[in-house]
Coordinates of C-alpha atoms and ligand atoms in Angstrom, one line a residue:
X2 CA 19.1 -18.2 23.4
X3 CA 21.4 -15.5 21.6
X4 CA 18.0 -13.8 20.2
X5 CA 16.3 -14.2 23.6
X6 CA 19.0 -11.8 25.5
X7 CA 18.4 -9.4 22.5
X8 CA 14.8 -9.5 23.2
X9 CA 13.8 -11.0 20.4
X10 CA 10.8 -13.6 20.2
X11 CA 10.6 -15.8 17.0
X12 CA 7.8 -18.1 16.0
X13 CA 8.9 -21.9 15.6
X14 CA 8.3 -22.4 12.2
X15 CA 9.9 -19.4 10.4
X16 CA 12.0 -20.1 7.4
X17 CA 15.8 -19.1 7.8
X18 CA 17.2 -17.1 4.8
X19 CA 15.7 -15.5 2.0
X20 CA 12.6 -14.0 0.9
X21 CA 10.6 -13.3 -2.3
X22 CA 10.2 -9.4 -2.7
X23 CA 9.7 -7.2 -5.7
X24 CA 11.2 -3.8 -6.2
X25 CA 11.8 -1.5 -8.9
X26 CA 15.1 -1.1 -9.9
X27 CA 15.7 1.4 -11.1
X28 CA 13.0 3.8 -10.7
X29 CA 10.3 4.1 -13.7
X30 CA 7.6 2.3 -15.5
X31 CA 5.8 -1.5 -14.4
X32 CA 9.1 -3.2 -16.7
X33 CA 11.2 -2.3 -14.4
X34 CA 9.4 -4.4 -11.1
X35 CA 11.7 -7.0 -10.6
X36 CA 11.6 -9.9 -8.5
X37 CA 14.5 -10.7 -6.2
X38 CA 15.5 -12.9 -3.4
X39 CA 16.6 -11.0 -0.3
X40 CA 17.7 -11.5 3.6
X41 CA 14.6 -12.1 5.4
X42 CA 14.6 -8.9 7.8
X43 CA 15.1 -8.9 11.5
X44 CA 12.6 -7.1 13.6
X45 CA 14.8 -4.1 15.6
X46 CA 13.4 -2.3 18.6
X47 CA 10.2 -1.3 18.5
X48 CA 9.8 -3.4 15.6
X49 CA 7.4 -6.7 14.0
X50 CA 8.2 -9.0 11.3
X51 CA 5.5 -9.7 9.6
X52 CA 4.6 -13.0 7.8
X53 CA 2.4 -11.4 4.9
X54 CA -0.7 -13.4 3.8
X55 CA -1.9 -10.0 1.6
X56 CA -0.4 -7.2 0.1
X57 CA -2.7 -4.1 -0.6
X58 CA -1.7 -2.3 -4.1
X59 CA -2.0 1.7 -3.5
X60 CA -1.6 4.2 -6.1
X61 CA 1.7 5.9 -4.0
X62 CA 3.3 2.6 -5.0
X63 CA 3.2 3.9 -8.4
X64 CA 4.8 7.4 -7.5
X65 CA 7.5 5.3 -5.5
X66 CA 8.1 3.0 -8.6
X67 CA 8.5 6.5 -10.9
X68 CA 10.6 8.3 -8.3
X69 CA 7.6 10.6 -8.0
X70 CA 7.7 10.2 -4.8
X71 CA 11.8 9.6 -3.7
X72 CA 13.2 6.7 -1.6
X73 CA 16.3 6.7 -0.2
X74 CA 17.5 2.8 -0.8
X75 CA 18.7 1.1 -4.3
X76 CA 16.6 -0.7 -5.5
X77 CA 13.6 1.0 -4.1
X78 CA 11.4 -1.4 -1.8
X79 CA 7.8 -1.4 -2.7
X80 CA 4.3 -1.3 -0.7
X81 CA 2.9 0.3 1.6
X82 CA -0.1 -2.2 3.2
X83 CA -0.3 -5.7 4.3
X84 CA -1.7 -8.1 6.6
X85 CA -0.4 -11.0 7.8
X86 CA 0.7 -13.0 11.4
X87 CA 3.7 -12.0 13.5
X88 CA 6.6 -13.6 13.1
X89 CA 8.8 -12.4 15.3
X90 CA 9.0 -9.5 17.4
X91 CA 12.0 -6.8 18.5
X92 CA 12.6 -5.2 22.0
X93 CA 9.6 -3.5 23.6
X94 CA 6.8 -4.8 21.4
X95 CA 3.9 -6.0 22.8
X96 CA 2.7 -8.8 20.0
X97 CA 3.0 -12.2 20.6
X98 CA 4.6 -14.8 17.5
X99 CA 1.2 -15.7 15.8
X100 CA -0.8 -12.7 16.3
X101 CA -2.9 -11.5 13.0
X102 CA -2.1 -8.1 12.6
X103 CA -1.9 -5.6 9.7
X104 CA -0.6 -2.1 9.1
X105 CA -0.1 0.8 6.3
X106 CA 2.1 3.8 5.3
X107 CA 5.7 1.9 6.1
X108 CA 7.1 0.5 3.0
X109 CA 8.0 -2.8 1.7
X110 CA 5.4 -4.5 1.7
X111 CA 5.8 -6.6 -2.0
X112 CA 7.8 -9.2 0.0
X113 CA 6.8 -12.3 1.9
X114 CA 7.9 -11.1 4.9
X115 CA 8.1 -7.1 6.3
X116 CA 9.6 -5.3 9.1
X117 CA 7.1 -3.0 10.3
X118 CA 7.4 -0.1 13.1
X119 CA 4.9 -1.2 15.8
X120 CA 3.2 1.6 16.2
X121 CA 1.8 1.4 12.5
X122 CA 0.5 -2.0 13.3
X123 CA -2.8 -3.0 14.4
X124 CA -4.5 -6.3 15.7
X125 CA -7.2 -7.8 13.5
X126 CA -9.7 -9.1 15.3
X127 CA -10.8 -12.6 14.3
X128 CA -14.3 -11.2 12.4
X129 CA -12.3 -10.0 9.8
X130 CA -10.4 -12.0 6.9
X131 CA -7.0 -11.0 6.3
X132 CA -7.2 -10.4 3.1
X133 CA -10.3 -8.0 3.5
X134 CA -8.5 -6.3 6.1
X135 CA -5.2 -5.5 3.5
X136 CA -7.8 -4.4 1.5
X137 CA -8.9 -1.6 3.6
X138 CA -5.9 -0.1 6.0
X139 CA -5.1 2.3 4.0
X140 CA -7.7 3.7 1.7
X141 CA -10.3 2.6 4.5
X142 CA -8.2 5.0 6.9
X143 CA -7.8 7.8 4.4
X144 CA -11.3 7.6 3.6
X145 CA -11.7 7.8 7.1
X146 CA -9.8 10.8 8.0
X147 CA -10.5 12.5 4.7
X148 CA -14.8 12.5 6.2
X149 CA -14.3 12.7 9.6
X150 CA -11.4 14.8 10.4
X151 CA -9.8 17.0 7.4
X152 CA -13.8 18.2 6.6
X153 CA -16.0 16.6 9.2
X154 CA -19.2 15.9 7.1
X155 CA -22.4 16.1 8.6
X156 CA -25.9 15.5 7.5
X157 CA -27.0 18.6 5.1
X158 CA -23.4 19.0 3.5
X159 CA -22.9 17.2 -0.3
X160 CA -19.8 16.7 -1.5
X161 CA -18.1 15.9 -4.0
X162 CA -15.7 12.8 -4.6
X163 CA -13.5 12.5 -8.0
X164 CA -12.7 8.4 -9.0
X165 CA -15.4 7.4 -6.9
X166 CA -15.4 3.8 -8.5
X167 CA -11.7 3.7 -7.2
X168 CA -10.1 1.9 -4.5
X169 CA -10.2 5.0 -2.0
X170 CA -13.4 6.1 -3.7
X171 CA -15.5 3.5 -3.2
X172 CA -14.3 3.9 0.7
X173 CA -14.7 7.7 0.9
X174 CA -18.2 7.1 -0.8
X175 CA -19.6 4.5 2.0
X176 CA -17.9 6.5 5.2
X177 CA -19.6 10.0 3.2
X178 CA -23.1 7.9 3.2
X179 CA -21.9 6.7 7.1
X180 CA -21.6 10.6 8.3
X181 CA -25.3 11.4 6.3
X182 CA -23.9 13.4 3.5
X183 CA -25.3 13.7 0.5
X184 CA -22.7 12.4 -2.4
X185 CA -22.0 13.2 -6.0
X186 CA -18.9 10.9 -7.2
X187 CA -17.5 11.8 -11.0
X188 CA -15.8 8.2 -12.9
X189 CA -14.9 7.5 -16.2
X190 CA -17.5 4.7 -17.4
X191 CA -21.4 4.0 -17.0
X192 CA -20.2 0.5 -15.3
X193 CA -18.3 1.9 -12.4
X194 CA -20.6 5.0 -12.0
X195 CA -23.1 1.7 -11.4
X196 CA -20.9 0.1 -8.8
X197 CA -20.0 3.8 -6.9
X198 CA -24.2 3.9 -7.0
X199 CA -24.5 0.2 -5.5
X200 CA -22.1 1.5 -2.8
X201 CA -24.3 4.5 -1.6
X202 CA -23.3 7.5 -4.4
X203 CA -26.8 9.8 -4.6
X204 CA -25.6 11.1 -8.4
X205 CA -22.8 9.9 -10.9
X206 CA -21.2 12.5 -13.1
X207 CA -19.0 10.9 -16.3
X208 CA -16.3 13.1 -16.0
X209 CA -15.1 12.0 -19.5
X210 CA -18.4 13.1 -21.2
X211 CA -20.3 15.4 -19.1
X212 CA -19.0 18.8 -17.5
X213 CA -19.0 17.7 -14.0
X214 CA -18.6 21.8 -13.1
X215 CA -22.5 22.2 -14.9
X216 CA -23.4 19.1 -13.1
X217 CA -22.9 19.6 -10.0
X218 CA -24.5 23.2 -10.1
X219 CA -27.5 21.2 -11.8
X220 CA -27.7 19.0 -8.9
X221 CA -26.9 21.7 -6.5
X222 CA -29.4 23.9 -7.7
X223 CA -26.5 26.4 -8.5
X224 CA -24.8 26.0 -4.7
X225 CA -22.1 24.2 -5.0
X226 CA -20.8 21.6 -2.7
X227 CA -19.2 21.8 0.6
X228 CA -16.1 19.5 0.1
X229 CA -14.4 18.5 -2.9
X230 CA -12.2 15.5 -2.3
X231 CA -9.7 15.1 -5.1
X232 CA -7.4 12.6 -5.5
X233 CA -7.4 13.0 -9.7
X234 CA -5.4 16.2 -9.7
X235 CA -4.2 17.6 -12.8
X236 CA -7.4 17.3 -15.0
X237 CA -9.9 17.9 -12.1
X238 CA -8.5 20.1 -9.8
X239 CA -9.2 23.6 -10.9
X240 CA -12.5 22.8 -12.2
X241 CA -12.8 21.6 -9.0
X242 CA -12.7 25.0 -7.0
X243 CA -15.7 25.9 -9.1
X244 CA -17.6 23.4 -7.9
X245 CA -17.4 25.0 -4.1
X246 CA -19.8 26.9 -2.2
X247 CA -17.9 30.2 -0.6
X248 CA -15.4 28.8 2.5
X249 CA -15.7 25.7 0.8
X250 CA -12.8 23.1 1.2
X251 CA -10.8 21.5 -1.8
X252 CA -8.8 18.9 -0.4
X253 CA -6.5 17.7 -2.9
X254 CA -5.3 14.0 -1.7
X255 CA -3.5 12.7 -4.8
X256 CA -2.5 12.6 -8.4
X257 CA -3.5 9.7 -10.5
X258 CA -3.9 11.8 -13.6
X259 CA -0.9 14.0 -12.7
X260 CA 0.5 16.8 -9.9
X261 CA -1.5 19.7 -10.0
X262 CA 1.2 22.3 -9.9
X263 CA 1.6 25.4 -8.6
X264 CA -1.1 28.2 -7.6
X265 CA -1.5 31.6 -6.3
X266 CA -3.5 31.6 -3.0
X267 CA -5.4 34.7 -4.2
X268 CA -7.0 32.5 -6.4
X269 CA -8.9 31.0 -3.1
X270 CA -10.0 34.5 -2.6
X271 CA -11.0 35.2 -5.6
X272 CA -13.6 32.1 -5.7
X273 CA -15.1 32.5 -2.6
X274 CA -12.8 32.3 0.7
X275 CA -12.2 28.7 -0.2
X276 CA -10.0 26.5 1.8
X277 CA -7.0 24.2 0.4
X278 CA -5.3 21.2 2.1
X279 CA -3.2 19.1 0.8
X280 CA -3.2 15.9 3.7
X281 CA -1.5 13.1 4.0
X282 CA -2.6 9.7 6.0
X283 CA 0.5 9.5 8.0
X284 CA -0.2 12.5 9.4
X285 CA -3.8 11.5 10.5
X286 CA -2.6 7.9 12.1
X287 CA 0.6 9.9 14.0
X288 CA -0.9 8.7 17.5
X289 CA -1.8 5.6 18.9
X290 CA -5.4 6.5 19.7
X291 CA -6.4 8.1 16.2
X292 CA -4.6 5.3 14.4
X293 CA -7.3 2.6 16.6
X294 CA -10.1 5.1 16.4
X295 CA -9.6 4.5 12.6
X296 CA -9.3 0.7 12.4
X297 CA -11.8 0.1 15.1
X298 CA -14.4 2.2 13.2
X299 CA -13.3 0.2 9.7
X300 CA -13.6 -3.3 11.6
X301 CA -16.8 -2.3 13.3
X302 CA -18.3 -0.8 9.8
X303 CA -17.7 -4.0 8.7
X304 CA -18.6 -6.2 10.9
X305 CA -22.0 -4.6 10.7
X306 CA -22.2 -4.9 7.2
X307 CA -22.4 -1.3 6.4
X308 CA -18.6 -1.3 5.0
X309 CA -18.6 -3.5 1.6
X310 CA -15.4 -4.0 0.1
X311 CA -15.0 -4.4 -3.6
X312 CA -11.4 -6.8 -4.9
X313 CA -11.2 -6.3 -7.8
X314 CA -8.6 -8.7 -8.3
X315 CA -5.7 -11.0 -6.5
X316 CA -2.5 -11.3 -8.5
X317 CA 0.3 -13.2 -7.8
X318 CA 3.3 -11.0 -5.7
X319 CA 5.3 -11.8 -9.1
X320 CA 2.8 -10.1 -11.2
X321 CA 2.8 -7.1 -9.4
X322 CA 3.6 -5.3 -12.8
X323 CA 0.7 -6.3 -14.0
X324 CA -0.9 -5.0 -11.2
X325 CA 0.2 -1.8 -11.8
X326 CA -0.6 -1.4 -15.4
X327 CA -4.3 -2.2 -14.6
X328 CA -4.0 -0.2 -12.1
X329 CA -2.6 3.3 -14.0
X330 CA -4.9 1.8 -17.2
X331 CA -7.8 3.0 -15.5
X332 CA -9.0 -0.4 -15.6
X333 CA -9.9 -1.2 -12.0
X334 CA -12.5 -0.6 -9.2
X335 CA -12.1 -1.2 -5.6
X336 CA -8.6 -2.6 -4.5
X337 CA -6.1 -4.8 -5.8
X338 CA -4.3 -7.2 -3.8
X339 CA -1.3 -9.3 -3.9
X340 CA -0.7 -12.9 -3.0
X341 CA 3.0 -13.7 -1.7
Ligands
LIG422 P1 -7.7 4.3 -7.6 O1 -8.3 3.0 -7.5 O2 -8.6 5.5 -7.3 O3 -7.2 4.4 -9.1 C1 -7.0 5.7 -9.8 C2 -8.3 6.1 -10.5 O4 -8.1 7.5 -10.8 C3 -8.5 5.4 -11.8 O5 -9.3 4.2 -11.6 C4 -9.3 6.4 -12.6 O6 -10.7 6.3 -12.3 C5 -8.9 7.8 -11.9 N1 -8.1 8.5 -12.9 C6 -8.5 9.7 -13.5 N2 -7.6 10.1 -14.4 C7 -6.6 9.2 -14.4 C8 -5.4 9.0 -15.2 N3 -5.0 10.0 -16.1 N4 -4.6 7.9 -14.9 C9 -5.0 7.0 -14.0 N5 -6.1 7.1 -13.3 C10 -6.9 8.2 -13.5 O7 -6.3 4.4 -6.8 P2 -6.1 4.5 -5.2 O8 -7.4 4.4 -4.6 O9 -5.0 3.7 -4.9 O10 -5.6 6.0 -5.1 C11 -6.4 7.1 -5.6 C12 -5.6 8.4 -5.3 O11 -5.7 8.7 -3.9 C13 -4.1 8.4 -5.7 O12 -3.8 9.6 -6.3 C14 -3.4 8.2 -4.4 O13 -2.2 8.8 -4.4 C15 -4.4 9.0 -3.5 N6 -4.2 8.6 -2.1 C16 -3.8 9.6 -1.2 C17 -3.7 9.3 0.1 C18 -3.4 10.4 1.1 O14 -3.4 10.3 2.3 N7 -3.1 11.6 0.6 C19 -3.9 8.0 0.7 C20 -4.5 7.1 -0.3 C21 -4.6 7.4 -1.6 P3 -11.8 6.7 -13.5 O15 -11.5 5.7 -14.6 O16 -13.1 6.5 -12.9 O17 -11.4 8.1 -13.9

């Protein structure tokens, strides 16, 4: 009754007390994950708990396990995807106890239960398994806005996509295919430059043994491509700027291999009027209607069976350093997901 005046509505069943999370204390490598009992959260305004049946891995978790990327609380929640039912539900949210929902880009997700802003949270519908749908919030949506918003592909443009055989890249691939570009992906080994081909990629490049700057002017017949979409960083990126036709974009989306570090914008100039972003996905999913435009199109895509997602592998929410050390070994394709 208490709960009730605060406006709080609760599923029957939840279990009072403590949770199973994991979070890295202190900041550095995959030894330091640690498992730990803590309060089970209580949705505040505006807010859902969320009962998580799958965790998405992401490579940000990494940079939030290094300190890359700083958080402000000891030890330092992780995760940043999940997809679950709601459990409960604070002041002025419009869920009901029960409802399967799932979200990205708020963190602590390596928990069996999450509090999650609501307007980050999305309702699945019931075509789609949960644990497909934690698979593809936020890679799906950043391959998403990386094709159809930050360069806008269209039939006649090729671009270029770096760890295609990746979690986002396998996405970015499919949605490049979905627009009616033509796509050149770059990955380290003959088997996942196979799997980026099952998924829709027109040419592979092995970045570790070819020179995927003579490549793509081979394929290109000496043009260049339209968009590069980088999310390697340090070892591809200026390469990468060579690879553009003039007023060509580079967007530069992440770092697996490192940060790229500082450059002079002249240097745009002097290669051709290029264009640089550096985006984000929570900027791309900041309002209500772009964040459903994004989900509805993912759902839809694969519903219609022209979205496949690749698991690589389901590991147990304990063994979420494990997870991470495949993950930074180079030795996955497609997503990794945890199991609470
Ligand atoms: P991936 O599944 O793509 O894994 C990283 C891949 O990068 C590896 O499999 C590997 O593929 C390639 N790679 C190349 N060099 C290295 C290296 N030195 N160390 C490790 N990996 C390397 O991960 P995610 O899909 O989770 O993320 C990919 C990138 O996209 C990350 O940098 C991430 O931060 C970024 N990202 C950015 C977002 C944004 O909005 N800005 C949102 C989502 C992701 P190969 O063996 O084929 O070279």
């Amino acid at each position: 009754m208490a709960e009730a005046t605060r406006g709080l509505k609760r599923a029957p069943h939840r279990r009072i007390g403590g949770m199973k999370a994991v979070v890295a204390d202190p900041t550095g490598g995959p030894e330091n994950l640690q498992s730990m009992e803590l309060p089970t959260p209580t949705p505040g305004e505006g807010e859902v708990l969320i009962k998580l049946q799958a965790i998405g891995v992401n490579f940000i978790d990494v940079y939030f396990r290094e300190g890359l990327y700083r958080a402000p609380e000891r030890p330092v929640r992780l995760g940043n995807e999940g997809a679950g039912t709601v459990e409960a539900v604070g002041k002025g949210v419009h869920l009901r106890p029960g409802q399967r929902v799932a979200y990205a880009m708020a963190r602590g997700s390596y928990a069996e239960y999450a509090t999650v802003p609501a307007k980050f949270v999305v309702e699945v519908p019931d075509s789609v398994s949960l644990d497909d749908t934690a698979a593809v919030m936020l890679q799906g949506m950043t391959a998403h806005y990386l094709t159809h918003s930050t360069f806008k592909l269209e039939r006649g443009n090729t671009c270029l996509i770096h760890a295609a055989a990746g979690g986002a890249g396998l996405l970015t691939v499919q949605m490049a295919k979905i627009a009616g570009a033509t796509v050149i992906g770059t990955c380290s080994t003959e088997a996942k430059a196979q799997l980026a081909r099952e998924h829709g990629a027109d040419h592979m490049i092995l970045y570790t043994k070819q020179d995927f700057l003579e490549e793509v002017k081979r394929i290109t017949g000496g043009k260049g491509v339209a968009v590069v979409y980088d999310s390697v960083g340090k070892t591809t990126f200026h390469k990468g700027l060579d690879c553009l036709s003039p007023r060509g974009m580079m967007v530069s989306f992440g770092q697996s291999s490192g940060p790229v570090g500082e450059m002079d914008p002249l240097l745009l100039s002097q290669k051709g009027s290029l264009f640089l972003t550096r985006p984000s996905l929570a900027n791309y999913i900041s309002s209500r209607d772009e964040l459903d435009w994004r989900a509805s199109d993912i759902f839809k895509w694969i519903g219609e069976g022209r979205l496949r997602l690749q698991i690589h592998k389901t590991y147990k929410l304990e063994d979420a350093a494990q997870a991470h050390r495949d993950l930074e070994g180079r030795k996955t394709t497609g997503k990794l997901l945890l199991k609470p």
